[in-house]
Short mmCIF file of C-alpha atoms in Angstrom, two decimals:
data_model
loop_
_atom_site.label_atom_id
_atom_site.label_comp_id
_atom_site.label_asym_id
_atom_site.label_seq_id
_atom_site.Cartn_x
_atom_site.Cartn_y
_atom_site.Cartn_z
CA UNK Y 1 -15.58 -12.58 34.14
CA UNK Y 2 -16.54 -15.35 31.66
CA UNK Y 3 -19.96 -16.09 31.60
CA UNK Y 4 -20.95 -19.95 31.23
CA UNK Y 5 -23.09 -20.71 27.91
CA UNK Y 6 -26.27 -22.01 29.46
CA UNK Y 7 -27.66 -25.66 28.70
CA UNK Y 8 -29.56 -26.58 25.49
CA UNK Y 9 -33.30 -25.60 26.56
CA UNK Y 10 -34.69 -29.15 25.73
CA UNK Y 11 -32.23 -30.69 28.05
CA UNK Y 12 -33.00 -31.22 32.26
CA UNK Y 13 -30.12 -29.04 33.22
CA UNK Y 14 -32.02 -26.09 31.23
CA UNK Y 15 -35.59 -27.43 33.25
CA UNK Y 16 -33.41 -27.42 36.45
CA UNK Y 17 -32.29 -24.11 35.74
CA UNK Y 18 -35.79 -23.04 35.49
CA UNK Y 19 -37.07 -24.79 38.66
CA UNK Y 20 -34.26 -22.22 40.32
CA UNK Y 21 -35.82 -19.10 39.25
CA UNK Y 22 -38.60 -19.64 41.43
CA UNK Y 23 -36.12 -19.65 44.36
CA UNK Y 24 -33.76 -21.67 46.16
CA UNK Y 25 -34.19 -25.26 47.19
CA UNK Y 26 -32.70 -28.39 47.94
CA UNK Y 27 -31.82 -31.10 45.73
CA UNK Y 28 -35.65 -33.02 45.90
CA UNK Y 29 -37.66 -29.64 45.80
CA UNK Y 30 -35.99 -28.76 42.70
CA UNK Y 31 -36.32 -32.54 41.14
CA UNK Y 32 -40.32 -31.72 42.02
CA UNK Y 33 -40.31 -28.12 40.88
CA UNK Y 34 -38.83 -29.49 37.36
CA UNK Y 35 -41.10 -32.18 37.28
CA UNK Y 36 -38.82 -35.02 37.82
CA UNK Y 37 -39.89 -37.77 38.91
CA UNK Y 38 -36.63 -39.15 40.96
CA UNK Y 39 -38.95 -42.55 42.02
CA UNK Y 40 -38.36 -43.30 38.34
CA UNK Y 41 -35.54 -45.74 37.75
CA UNK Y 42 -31.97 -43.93 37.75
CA UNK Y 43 -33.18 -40.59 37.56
CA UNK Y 44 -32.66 -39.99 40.75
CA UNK Y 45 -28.46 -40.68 39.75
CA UNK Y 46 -28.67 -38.75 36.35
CA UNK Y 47 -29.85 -35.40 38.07
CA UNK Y 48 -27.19 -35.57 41.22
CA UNK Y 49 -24.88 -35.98 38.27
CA UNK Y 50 -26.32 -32.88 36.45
CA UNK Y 51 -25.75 -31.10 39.76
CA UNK Y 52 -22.70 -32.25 40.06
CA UNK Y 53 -21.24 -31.47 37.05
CA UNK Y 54 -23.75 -29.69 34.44
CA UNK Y 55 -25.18 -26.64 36.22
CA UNK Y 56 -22.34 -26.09 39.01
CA UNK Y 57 -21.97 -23.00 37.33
CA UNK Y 58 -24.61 -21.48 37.33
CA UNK Y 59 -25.93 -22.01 40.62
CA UNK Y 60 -24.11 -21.62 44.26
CA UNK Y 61 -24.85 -23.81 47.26
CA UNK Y 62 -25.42 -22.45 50.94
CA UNK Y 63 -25.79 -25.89 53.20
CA UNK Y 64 -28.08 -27.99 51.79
CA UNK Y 65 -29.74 -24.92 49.38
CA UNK Y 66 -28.84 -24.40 45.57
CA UNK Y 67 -29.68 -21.02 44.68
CA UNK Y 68 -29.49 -19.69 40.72
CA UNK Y 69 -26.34 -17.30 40.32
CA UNK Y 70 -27.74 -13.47 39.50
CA UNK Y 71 -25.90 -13.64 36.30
CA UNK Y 72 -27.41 -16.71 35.05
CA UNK Y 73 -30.93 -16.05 36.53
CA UNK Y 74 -30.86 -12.71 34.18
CA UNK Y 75 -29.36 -15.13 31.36
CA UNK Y 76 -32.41 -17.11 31.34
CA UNK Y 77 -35.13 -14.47 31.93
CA UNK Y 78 -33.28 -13.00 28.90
CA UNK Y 79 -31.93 -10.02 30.48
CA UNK Y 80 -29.09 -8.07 29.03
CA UNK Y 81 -25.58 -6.72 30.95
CA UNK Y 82 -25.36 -3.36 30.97
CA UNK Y 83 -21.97 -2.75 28.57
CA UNK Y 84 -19.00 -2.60 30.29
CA UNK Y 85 -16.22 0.53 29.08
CA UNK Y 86 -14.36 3.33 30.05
CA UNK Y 87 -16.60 6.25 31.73
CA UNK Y 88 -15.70 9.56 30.45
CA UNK Y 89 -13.75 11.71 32.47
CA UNK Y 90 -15.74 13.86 35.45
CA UNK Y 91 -15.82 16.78 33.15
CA UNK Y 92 -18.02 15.07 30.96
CA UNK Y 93 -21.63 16.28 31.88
CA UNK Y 94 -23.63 14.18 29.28
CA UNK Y 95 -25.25 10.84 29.50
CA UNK Y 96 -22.80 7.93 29.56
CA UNK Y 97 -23.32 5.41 27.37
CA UNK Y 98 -21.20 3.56 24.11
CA UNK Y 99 -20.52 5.06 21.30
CA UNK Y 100 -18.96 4.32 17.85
CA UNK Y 101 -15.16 5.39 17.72
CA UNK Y 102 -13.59 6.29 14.36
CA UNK Y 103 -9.97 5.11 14.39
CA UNK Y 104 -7.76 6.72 11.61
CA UNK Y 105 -3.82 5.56 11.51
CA UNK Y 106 -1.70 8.49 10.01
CA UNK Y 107 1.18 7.93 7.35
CA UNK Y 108 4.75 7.41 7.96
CA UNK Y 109 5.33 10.76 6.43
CA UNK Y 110 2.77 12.23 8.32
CA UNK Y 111 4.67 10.87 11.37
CA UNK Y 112 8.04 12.00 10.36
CA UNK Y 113 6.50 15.29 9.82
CA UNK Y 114 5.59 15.72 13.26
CA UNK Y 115 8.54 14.67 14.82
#
């Protein structure tokens, strides 16, 4: 799965985002939580249009709720993905984890040797 760059952290998408880590909320208790102040001539437009089309994204809407997707609410509280690979097979009694891999292509006489 492709995760979505987030928004430029001076911008009000990136202050909306923020307003959704404390929790879920419709589309004026977010404005409030952000600081918006959708009174304020054509604001009220210009963040509808951010929902619309800006942060869609990165959050998911139940009813009248928008709630911050898990993989963008650990984007902005800066928290890694665990890496994603091949588990070694159930013989393997170590601790999983990545490691570097040395790839070394053989010669054509090498292969014609072997053959």
């Amino acid at each position: 799965m492709k995760r979505l760059p987030l928004p430029k952290p001076d911008s009000r998408s990136y202050a909306l985002l923020q307003a959704l880590i404390a929790g879920p909320g419709t589309f004026y208790q977010i404005a409030e939580r952000a600081g918006f102040d959708i009174e304020e001539a054509g604001i009220e437009h210009r963040l509808r249009m951010i929902f619309a089309r800006g942060i869609q994204g990165h959050v998911r809407v139940s009813g009248i709720l928008y709630e911050l997707k898990d993989a963008s609410r650990d984007a902005m509280l800066g928290i890694k993905p665990p890496p994603q690979g091949q588990v070694a097979a159930p013989h393997f009694r170590g601790v999983a984890g990545a490691m570097p891999v040395l790839v070394v292509r053989r010669s054509k006489t090498a292969m014609r040797g072997a053959a």
